[in-house]
Tab-separated table of C-alpha atoms in Angstrom:
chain	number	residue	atom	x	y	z
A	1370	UNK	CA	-7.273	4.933	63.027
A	1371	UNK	CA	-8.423	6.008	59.832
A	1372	UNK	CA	-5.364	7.479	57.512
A	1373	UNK	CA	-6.346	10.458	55.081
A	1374	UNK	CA	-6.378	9.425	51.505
A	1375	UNK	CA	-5.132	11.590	48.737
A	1376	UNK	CA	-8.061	13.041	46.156
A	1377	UNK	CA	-7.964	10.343	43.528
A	1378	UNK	CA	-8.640	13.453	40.906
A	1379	UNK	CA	-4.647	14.752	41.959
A	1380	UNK	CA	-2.860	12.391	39.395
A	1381	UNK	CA	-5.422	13.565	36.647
A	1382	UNK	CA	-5.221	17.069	37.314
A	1383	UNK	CA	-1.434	17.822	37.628
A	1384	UNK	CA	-1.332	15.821	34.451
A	1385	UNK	CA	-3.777	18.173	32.714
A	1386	UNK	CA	-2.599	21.182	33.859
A	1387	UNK	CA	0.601	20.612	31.611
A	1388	UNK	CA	-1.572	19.891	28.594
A	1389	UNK	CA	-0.723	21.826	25.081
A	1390	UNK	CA	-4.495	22.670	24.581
A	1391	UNK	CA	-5.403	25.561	27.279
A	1392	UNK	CA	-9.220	24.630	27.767
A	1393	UNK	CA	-8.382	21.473	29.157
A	1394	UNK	CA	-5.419	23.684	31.383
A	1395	UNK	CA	-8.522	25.994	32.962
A	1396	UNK	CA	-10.792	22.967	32.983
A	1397	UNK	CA	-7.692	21.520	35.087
A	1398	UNK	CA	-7.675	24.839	37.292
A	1399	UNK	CA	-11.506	24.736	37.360
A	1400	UNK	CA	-11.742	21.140	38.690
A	1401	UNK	CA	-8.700	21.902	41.087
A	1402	UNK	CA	-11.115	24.626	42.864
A	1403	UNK	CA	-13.524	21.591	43.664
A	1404	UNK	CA	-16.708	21.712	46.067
A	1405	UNK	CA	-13.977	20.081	48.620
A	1406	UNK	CA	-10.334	21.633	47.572
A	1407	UNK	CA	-7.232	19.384	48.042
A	1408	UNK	CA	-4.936	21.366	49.893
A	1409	UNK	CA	-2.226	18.988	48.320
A	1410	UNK	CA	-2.462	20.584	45.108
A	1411	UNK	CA	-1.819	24.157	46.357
A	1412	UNK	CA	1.849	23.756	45.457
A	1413	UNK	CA	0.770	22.394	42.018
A	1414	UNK	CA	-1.292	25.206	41.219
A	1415	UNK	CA	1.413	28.163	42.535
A	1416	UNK	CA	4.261	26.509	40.600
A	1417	UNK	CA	1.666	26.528	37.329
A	1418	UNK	CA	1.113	30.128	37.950
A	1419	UNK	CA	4.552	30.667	37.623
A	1420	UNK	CA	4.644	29.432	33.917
A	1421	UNK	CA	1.349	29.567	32.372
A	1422	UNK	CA	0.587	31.638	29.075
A	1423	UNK	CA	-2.429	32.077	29.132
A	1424	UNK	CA	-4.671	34.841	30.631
A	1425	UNK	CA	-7.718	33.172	31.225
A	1426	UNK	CA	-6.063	30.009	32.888
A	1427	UNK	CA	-3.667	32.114	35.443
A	1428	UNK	CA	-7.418	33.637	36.538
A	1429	UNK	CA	-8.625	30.450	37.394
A	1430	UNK	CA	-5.492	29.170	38.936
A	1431	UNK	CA	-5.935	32.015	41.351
A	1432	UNK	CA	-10.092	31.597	41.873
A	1433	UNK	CA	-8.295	27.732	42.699
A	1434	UNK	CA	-6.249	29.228	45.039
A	1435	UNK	CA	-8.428	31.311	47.037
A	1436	UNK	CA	-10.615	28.552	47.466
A	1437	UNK	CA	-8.143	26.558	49.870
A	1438	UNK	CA	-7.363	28.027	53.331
A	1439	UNK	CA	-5.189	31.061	53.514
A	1440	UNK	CA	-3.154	28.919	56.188
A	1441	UNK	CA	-2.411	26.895	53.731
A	1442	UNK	CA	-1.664	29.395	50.523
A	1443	UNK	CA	-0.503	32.408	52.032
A	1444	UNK	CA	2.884	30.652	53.133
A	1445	UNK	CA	3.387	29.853	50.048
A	1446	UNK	CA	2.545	32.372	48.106
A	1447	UNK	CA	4.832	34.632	49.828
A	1448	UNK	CA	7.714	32.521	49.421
A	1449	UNK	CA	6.765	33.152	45.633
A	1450	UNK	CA	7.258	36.818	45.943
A	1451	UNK	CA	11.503	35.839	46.539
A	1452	UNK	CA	11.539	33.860	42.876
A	1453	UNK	CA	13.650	35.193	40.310
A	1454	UNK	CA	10.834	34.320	37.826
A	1455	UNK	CA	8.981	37.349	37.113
A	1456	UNK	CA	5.550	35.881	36.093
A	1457	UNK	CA	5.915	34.041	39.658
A	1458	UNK	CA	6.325	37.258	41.633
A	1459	UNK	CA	3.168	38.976	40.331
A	1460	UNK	CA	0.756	36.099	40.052
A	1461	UNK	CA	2.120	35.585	44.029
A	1462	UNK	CA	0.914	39.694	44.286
A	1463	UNK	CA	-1.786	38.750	42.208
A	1464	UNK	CA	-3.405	35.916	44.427
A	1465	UNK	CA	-2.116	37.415	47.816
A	1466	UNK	CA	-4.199	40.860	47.163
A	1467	UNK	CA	-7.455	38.242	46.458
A	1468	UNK	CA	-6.722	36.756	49.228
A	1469	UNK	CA	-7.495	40.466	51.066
A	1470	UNK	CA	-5.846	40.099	54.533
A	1471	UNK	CA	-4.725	42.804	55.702
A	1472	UNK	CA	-2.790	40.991	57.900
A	1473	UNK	CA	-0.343	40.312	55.157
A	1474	UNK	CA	0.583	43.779	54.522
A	1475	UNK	CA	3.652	43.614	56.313
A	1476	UNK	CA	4.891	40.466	54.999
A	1477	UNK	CA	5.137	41.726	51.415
A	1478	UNK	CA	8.436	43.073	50.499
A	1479	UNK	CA	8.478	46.738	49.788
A	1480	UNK	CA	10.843	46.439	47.410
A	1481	UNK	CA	8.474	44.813	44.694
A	1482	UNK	CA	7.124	48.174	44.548
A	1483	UNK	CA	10.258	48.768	42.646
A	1484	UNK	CA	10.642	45.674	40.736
A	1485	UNK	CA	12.303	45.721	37.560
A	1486	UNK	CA	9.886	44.166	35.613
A	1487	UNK	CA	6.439	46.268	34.881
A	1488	UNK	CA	4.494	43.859	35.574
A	1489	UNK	CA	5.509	42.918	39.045
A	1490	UNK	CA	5.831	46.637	39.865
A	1491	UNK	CA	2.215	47.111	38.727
A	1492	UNK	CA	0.490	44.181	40.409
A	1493	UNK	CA	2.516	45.101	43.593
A	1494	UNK	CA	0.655	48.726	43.320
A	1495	UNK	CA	-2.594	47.504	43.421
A	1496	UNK	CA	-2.052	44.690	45.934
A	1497	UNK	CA	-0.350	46.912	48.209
A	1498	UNK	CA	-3.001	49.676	47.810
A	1499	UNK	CA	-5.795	47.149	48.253
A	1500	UNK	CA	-4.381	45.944	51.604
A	1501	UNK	CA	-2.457	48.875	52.970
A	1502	UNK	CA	-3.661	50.080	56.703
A	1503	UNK	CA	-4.814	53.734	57.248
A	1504	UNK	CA	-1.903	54.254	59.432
A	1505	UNK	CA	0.454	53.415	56.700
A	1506	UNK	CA	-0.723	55.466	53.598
A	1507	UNK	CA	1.468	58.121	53.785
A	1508	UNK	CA	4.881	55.514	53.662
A	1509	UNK	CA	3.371	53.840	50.943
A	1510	UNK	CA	2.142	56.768	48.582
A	1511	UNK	CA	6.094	58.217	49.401
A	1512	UNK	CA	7.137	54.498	47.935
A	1513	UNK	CA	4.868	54.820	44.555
A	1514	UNK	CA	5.152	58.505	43.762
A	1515	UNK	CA	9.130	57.931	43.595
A	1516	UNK	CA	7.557	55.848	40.280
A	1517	UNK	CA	6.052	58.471	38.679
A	1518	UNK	CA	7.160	58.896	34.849
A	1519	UNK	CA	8.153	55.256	35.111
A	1520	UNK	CA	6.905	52.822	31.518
A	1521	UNK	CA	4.453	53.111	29.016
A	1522	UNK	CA	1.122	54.852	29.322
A	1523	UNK	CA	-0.642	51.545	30.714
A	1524	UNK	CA	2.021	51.360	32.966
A	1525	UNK	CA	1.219	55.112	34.337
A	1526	UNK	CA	-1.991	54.771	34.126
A	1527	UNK	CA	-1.900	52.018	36.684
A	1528	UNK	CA	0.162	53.942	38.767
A	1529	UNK	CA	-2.128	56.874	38.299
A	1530	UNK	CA	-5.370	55.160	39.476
A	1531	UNK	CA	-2.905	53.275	42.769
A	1532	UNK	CA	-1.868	56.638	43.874
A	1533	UNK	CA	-5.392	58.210	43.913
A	1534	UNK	CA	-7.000	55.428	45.634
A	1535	UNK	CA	-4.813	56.104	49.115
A	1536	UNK	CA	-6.648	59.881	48.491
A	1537	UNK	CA	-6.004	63.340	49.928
A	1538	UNK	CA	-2.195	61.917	51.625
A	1539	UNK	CA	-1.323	62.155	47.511
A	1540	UNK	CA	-2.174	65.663	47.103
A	1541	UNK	CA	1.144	67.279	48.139
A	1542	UNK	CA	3.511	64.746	47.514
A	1543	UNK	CA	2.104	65.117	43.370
A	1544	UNK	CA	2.010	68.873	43.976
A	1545	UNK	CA	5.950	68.576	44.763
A	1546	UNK	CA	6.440	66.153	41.888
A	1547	UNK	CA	4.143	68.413	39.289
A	1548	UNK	CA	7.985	70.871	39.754
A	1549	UNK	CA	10.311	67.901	39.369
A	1550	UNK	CA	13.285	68.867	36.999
A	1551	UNK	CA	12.121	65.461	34.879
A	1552	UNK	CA	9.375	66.628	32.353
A	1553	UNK	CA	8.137	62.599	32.270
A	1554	UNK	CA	7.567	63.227	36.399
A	1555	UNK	CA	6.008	66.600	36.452
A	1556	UNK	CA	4.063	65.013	33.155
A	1557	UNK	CA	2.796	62.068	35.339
A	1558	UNK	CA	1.964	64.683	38.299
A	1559	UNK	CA	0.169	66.595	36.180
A	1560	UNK	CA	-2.265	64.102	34.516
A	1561	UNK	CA	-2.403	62.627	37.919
A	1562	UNK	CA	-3.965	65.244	39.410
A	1563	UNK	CA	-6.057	65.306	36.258
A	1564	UNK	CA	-7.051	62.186	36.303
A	1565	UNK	CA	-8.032	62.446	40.307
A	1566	UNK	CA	-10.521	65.780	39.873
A	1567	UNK	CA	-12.154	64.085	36.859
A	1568	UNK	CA	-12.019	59.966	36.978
A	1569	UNK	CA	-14.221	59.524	33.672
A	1570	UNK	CA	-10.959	61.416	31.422
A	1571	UNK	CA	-9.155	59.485	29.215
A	1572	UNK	CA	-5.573	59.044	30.293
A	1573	UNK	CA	-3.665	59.227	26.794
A	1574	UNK	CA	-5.609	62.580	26.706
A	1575	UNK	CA	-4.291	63.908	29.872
A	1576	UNK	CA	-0.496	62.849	29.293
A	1577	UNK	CA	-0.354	64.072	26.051
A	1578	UNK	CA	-2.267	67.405	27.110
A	1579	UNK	CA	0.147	67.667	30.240
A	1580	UNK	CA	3.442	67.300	28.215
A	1581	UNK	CA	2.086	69.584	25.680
A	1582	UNK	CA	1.685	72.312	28.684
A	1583	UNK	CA	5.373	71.448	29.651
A	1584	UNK	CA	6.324	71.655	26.432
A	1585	UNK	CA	5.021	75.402	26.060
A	1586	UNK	CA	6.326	76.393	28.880
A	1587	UNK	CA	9.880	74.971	28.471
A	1588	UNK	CA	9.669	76.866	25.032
A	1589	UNK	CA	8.492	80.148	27.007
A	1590	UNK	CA	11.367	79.814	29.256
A	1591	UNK	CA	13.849	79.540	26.341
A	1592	UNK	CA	14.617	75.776	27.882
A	1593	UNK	CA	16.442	73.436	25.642
């Protein structure tokens, strides 16, 4: 009986995916993707993701990724989504929403909607927008407009463009936030809505516009 042999490139590679010079990292992540991936570097490649630097090498790490079977991956990946490491959680989001099952949607934790750190929160909008069922729109724009007013303008902005990809469900839950008693909310709402009638604006425009309008009117109302 013949045994399987392990890919005499997985020494090599886990080697040079620790190396100080970050070409030779992607070239690493590159080679890792293969014409025939090694499903016995999958674990080498998600616990890289967790700690690399640089941009352009987490990119190919997940291309690597999404090149092995999602039987293989997708296991692991969401065990990812538990770490206390931040970077791990959204290159986990990151890779999963590549991945595009919809089948996974229920096996992400809500609660990364809400995570702590920006970054997570804002990859877990778009993944969760990207594989959300028709059914379960509603449930998950109630989840992301609770957000609203939440970061810096990138940070909205990315929230901005989630909520308006799930469409008309939106429309009445920003409507109720547009009267919130927080000006950064009804701020958000309003460039929002913006931001949904004409795509092409430019964000900073809108939010600065919208708090301008809130602004006014506080003034009008005598509000301190």
């Amino acid at each position: 009986m013949n045994m399987p042999q392990q890919d005499s490139r997985s020494p090599r590679l886990v080697g040079a995916m620790t190396a100080s010079n970050p070409s030779v990292r992607l070239q690493a992540a590159l080679a890792a993707a293969g014409t025939h991936p090694d499903p016995q570097l999958v674990g080498v490649l998600i616990n890289r993701c967790a700690v690399e630097p640089d941009f352009f090498v987490r990119d190919m790490l997940t291309w690597a990724l999404i090149r092995h079977p999602e039987e293989v991956t997708a296991p692991r990946l969401l065990a990812e989504l538990y770490s206390e490491t931040a970077q791990a959680r959204s290159q986990a989001l990151h890779t999963l929403s590549k991945i595009g099952d919809p089948g996974l949607w229920p096996k992400i934790p809500k609660s990364l909607l809400h995570d702590p750190d920006d970054q997570v929160a804002r990859t877990a909008w778009r993944a969760l927008v990207g594989l959300v069922p028709a059914g379960s729109k509603d449930d998950l724009a109630g989840e992301l407009v609770t957000e609203l007013g939440r970061g810096d303008r990138d940070i909205q902005r990315s929230l901005s463009r989630a909520l308006i990809t799930l469409g008309e469900v939106i429309t009445p839950l920003i409507q109720t936030a547009a009267a919130s008693s927080d000006p950064a909310v009804r701020a958000h709402a309003e460039a929002t809505e913006r931001l949904r009638l004409d795509p092409d604006c430019e964000f900073p425009i809108l939010m600065t516009d919208a708090k301008r309008i809130i602004n006014a009117g506080n003034a009008a109302r005598g509000d301190s």
